[in-house]
Short mmCIF file of C-alpha atoms and ligand atoms in Angstrom, two decimals:
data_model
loop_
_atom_site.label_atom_id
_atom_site.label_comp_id
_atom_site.label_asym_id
_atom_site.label_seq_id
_atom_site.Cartn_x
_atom_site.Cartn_y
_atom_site.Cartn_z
CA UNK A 1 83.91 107.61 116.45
CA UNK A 2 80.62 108.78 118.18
CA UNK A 3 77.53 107.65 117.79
CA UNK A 4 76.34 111.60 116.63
CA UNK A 5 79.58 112.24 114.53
CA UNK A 6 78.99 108.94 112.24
CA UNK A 7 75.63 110.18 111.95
CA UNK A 8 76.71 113.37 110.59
CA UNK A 9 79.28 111.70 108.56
CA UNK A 10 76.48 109.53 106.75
CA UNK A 11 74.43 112.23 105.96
CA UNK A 12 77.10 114.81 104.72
CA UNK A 13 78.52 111.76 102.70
CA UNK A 14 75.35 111.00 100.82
CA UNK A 15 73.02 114.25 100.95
CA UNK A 16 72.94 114.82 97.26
CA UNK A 17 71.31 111.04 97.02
CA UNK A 18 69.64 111.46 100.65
CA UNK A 19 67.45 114.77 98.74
CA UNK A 20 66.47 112.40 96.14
CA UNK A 21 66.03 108.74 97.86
CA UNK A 22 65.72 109.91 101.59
CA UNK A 23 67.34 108.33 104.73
CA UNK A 24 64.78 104.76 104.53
CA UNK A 25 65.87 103.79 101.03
CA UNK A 26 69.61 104.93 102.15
CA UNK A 27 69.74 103.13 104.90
CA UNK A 28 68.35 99.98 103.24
CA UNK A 29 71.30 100.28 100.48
CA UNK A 30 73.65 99.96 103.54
CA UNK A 31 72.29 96.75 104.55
CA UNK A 32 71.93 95.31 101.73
CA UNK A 33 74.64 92.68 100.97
CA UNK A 34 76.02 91.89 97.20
CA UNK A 35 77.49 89.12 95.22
CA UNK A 36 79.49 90.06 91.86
CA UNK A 37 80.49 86.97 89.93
CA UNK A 38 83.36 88.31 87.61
CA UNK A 39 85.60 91.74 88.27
CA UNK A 40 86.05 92.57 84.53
CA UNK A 41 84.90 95.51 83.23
CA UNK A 42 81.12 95.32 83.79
CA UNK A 43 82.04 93.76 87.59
CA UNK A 44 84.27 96.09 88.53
CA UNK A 45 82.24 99.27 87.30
CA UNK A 46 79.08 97.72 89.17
CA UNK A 47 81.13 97.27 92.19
CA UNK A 48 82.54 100.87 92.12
CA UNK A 49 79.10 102.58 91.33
CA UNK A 50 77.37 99.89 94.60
CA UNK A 51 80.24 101.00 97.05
CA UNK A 52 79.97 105.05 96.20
CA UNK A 53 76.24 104.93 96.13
CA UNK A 54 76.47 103.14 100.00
CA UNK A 55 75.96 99.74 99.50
CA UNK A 56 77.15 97.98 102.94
CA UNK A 57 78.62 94.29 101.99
CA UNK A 58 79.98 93.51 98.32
CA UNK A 59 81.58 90.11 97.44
CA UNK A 60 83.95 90.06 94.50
CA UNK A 61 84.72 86.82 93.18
CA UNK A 62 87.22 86.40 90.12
CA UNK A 63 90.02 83.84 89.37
CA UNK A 64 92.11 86.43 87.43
CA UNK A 65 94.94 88.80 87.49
CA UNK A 66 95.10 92.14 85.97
CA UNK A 67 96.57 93.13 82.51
CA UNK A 68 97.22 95.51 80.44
CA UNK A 69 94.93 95.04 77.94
CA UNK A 70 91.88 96.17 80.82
CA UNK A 71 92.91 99.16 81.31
CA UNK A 72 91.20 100.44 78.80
CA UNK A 73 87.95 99.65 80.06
CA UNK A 74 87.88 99.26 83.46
CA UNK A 75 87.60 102.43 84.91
CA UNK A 76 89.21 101.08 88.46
CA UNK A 77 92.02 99.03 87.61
CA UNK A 78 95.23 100.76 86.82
CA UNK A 79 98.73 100.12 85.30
CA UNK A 80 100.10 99.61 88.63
CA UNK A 81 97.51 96.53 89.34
CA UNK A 82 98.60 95.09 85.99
CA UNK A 83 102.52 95.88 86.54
CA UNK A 84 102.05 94.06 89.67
CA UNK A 85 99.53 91.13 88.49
CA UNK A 86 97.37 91.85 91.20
CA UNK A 87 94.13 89.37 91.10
CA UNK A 88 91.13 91.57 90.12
CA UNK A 89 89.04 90.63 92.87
CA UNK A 90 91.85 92.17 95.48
CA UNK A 91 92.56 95.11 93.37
CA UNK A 92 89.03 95.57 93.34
CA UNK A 93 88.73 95.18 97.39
CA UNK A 94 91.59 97.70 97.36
CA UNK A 95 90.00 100.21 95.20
CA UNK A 96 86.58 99.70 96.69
CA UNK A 97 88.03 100.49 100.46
CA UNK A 98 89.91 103.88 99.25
CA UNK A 99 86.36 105.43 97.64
CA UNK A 100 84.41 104.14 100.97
CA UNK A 101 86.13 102.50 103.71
CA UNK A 102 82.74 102.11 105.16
CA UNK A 103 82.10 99.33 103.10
CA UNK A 104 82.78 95.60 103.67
CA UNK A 105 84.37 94.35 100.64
CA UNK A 106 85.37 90.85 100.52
CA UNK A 107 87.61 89.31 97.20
CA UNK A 108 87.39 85.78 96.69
CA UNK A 109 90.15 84.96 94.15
CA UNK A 110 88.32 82.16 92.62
CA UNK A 111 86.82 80.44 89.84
CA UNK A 112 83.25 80.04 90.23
CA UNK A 113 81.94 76.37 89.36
CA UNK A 114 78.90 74.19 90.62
CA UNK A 115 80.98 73.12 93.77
CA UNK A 116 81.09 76.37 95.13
CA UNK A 117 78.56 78.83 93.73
CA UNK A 118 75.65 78.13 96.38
CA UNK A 119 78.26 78.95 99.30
CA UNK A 120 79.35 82.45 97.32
CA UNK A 121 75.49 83.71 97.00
CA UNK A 122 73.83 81.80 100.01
CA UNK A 123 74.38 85.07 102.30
CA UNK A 124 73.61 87.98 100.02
CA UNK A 125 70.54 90.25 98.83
CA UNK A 126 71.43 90.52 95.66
CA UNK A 127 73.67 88.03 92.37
CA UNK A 128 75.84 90.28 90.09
CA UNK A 129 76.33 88.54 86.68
CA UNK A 130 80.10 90.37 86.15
CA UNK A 131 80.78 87.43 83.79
CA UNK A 132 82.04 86.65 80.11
CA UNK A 133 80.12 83.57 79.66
CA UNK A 134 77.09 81.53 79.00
CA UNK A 135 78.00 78.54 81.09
CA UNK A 136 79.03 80.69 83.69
CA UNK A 137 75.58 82.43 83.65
CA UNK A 138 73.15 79.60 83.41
CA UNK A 139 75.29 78.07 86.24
CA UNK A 140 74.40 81.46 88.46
CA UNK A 141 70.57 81.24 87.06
CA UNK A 142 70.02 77.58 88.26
CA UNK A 143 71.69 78.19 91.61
CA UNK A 144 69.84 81.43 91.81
CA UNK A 145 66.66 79.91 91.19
CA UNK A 146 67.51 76.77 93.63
CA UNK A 147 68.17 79.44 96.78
CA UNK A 148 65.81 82.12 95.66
CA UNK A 149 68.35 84.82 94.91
CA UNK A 150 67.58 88.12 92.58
CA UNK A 151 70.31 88.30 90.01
CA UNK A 152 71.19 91.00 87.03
CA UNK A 153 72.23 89.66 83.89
CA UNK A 154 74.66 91.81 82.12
CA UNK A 155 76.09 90.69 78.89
CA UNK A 156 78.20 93.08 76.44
CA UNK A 157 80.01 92.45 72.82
CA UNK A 158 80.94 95.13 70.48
CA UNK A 159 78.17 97.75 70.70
CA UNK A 160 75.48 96.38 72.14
CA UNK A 161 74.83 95.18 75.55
CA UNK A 162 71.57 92.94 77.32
CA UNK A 163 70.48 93.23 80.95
CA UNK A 164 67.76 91.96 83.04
CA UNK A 165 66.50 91.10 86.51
CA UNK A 166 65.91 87.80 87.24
CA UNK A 167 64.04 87.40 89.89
CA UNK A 168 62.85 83.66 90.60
CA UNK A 169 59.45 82.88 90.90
CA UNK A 170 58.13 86.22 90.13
CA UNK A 171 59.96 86.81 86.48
CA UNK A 172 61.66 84.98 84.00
CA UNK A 173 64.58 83.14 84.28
CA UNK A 174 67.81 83.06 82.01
CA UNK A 175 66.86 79.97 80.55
CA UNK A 176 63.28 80.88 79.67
CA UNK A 177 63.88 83.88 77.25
CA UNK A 178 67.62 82.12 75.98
CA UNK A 179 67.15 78.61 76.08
CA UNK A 180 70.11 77.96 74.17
CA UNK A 181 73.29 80.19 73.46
CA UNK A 182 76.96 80.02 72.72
CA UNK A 183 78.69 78.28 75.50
CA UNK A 184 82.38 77.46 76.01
CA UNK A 185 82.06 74.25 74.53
CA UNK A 186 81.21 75.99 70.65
CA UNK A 187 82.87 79.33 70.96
CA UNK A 188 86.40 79.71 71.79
CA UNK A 189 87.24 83.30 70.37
CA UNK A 190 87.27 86.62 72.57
CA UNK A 191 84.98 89.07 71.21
CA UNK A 192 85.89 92.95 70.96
CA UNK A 193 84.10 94.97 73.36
CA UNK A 194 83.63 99.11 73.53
CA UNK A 195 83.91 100.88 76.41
CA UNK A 196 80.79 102.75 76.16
CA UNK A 197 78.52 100.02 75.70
CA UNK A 198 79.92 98.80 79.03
CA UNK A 199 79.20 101.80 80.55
CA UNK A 200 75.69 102.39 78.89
CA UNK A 201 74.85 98.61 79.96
CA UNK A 202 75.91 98.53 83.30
CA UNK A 203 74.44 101.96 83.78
CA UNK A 204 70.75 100.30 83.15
CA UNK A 205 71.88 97.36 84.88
CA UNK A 206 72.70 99.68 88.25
CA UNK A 207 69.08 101.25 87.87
CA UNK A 208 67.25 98.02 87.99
CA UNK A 209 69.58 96.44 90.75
CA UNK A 210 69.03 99.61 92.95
CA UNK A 211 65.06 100.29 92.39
CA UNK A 212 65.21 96.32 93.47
CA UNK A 213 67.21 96.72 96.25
CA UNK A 214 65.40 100.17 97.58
CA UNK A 215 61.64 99.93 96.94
CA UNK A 216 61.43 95.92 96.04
CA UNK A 217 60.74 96.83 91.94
CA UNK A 218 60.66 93.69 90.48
CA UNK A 219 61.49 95.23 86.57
CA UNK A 220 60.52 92.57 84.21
CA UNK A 221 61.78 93.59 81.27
CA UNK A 222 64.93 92.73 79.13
CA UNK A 223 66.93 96.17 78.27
CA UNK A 224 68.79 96.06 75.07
CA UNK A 225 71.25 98.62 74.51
CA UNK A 226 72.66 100.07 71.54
CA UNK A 227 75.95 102.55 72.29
CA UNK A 228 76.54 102.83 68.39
CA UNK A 229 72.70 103.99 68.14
CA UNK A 230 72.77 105.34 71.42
CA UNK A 231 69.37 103.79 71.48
CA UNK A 232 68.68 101.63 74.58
CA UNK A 233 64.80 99.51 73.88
CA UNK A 234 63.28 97.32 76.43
CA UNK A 235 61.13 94.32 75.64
CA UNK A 236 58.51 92.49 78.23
CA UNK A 237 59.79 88.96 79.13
CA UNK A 238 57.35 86.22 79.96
CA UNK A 239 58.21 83.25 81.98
CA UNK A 240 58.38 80.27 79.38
CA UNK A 241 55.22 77.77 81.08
CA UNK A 242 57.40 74.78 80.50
CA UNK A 243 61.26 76.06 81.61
CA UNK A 244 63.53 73.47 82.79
CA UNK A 245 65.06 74.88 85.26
CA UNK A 246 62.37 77.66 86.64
CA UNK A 247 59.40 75.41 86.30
CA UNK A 248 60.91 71.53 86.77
CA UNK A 249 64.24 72.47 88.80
CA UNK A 250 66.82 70.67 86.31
CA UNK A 251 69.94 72.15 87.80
CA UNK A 252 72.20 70.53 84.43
CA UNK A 253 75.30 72.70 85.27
CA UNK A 254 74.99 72.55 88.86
CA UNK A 255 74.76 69.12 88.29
CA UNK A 256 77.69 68.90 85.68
CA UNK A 257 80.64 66.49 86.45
CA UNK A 258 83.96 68.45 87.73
CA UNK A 259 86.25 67.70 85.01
CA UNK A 260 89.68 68.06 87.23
CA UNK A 261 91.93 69.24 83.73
CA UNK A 262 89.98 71.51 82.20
CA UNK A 263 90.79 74.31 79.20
CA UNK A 264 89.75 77.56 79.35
CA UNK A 265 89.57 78.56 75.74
CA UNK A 266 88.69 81.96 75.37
CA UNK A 267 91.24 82.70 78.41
CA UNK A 268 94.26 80.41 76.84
CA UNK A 269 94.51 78.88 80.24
CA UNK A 270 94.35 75.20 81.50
CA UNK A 271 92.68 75.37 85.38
CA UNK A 272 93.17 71.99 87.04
CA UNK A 273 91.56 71.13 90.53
CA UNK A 274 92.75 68.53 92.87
CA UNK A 275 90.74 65.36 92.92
CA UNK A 276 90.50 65.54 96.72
CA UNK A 277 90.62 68.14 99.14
CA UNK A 278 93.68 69.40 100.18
CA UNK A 279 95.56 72.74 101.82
CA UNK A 280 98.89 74.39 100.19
CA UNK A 281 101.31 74.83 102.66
CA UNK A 282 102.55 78.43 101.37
CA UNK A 283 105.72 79.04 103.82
CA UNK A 284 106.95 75.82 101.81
CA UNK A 285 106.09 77.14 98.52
CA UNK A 286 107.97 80.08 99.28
CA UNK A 287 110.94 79.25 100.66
CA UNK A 288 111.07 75.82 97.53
CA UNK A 289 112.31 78.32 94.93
CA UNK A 290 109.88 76.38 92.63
CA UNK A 291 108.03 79.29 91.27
CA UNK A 292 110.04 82.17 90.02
CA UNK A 293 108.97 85.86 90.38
CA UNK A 294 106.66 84.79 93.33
CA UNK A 295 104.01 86.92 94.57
CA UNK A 296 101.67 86.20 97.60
CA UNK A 297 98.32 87.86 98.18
CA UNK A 298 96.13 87.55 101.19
CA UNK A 299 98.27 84.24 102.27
CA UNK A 300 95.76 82.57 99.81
CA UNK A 301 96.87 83.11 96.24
CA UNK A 302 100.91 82.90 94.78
CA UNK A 303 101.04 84.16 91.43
CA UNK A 304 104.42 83.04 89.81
CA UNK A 305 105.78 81.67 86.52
CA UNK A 306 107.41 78.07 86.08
CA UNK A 307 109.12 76.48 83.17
CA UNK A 308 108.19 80.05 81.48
CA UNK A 309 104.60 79.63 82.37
CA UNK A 310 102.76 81.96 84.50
CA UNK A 311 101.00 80.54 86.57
CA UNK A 312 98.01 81.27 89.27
CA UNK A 313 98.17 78.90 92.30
CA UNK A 314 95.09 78.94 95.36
CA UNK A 315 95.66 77.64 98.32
CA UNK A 316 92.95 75.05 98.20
CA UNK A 317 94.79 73.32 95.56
CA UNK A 318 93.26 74.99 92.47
CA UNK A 319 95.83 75.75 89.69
CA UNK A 320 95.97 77.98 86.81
CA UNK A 321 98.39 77.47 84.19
CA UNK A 322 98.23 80.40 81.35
CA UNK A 323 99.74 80.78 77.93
CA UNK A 324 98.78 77.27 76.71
CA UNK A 325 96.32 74.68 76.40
CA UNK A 326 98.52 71.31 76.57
CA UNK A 327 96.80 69.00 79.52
CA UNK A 328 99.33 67.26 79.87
CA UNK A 329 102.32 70.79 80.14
CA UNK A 330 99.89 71.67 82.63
CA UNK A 331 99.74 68.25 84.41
CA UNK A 332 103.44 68.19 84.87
CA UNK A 333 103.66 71.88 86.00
CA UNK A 334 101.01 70.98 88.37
CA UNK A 335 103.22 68.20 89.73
CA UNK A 336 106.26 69.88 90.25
CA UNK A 337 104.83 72.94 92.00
CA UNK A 338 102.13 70.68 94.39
CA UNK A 339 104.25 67.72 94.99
CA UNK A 340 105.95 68.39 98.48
CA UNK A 341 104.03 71.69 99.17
CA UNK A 342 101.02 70.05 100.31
CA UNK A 343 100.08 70.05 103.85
ZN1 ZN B 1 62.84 79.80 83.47
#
């Protein structure tokens, strides 16, 4: 394509946002790179609304596949993703390349944990929070506040929704204005969610991320949204003077202990990660006949079932063993499909 024909392109593609934002503050949403931890419903819709409105790199990171029971709030998943138990984070690529193939989107099919959160935001403008968790989110605030990295909290249950920039150094952090919550350890049940306070959520959450990534805003206020009210407040947030992890750098989930067996309650899922390093040869997987109903996406991920267990299976090692929360099922599953498929 010529030089003067992608120029014309850009501008015909964007001139209702060009009349209101003009080319700078366009062409600063195409270089600006993004990290979304999570690809549910408030990821994906973030991710959808960044890659329309120009945004030039987005990262989607998420460990899962997608199901039925999404569709009904993720506006870019469909039936066919589910039918197929695509992971969300390549659905999501997929999707994100057919609205605007100008965008680099890269899917990490992943779960995101202290070892490898600092090497999924190190390169970006701009953290995401996509997630469905506490641990998960003070995990992104301390390594956002280690490397410096802008993040939007989202969070959404029933009605209501939260959102905020975090921005370190100049506002507060996560842990300042919540210094405790919930977290996986204490709360195991999945909490009902409406569509519209997604939308009305990640819709404030979108204006904050973009004035941030277009003029440099630094918004320091916590927006609180009420879909049942329709009401959405905002509330100033000071930076607490004696924070742990903004103010004295204790990194306590960065710093947490891999636990190699772990359950993931709220998800009915065991994850277990090698001890050591090592590389899934998946020619070998596919031609063992281990795992039934096999799928392989991007060469890195094998989605299958075994014993009657589906299961989710990365190439680095990581597995995912859903429908129960039995270590030791998992253990033995884990056995039979790595043993002899290791390179
Ligand atoms: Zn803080």
């Amino acid at each position: 394509m010529s030089i003067r024909k992608g120029v014309a392109d850009f501008i015909e593609r964007y001139s209702r946002q060009l009349l209101v934002i003009g080319i700078e503050k366009q062409l600063k949403l195409s270089s600006s790179r993004i990290a979304i931890i999570g690809c549910g419903a408030t990821g994906s819709s973030v991710a959808e609304a960044l890659a329309r409105a120009g945004v030039g790199f987005i990262r989607i990171v998420d460990r899962d596949v997608v199901e039925m029971n999404n569709i009904h709030r993720t506006h870019l998943f469909k039936e066919e993703d589910a039918l197929k138990r695509m992971p969300k984070a390549i659905a999501c690529r997929k999707h994100l390349k057919e609205i605007n193939s100008n965008a680099e989107v890269e899917a990490i099919v992943d779960d995101v944990d202290a070892d490898n959160i600092q090497d999924i935001i190190g390169d970006v403008d701009l953290v995401i929070d996509g997630t469905d968790n506490m641990d998960t989110r003070y995990l992104i605030n301390e390594a956002c506040v280690k490397l410096g990295k802008p993040w939007v909290m989202i969070g959404v249950e029933r009605w209501y929704g939260n959102t905020k920039l975090i921005v370190p150094e100049k506002t507060a952090c996560l842990k300042c204005f919540i210094p405790r919550a919930r977290t996986r350890e204490n709360v195991c049940e999945i909490l009902g969610v409406m569509p519209i306070a997604i939308n009305l959520t990640v819709s404030v959450a979108l204006s904050i991320a973009i004035r941030y990534l277009i003029e440099n805003e630094v918004d320091e206020y916590l927006y609180i949204v009420d879909a049942y009210e329709a009401i959405i407040e905002k509330a100033y947030v000071r930076r607490n003077s004696s924070c742990p992890v903004c103010i004295h750098k204790q990194f306590d989930f960065l710093r947490r202990e891999r636990e190699n067996v772990k359950i993931l309650c709220g998800a009915k899922a065991v994850k277990i990660v090698p001890e050591n390093r090592i590389e899934l040869d998946f020619a070998k997987l596919t031609n063992s006949n281990i795992v039934k109903n096999l799928m392989v996406f991007d060469d890195n991920v094998a989605y299958g079932v075994v014993d009657g267990f589906e299961v989710m299976i990365l190439r680095n090692g990581k597995l995912f063993v859903k429908g129960t929360t039995d270590k030791s099922c998992a253990l033995e599953l884990y056995k039979k499909i790595v043993n002899g498929v290791t390179k």
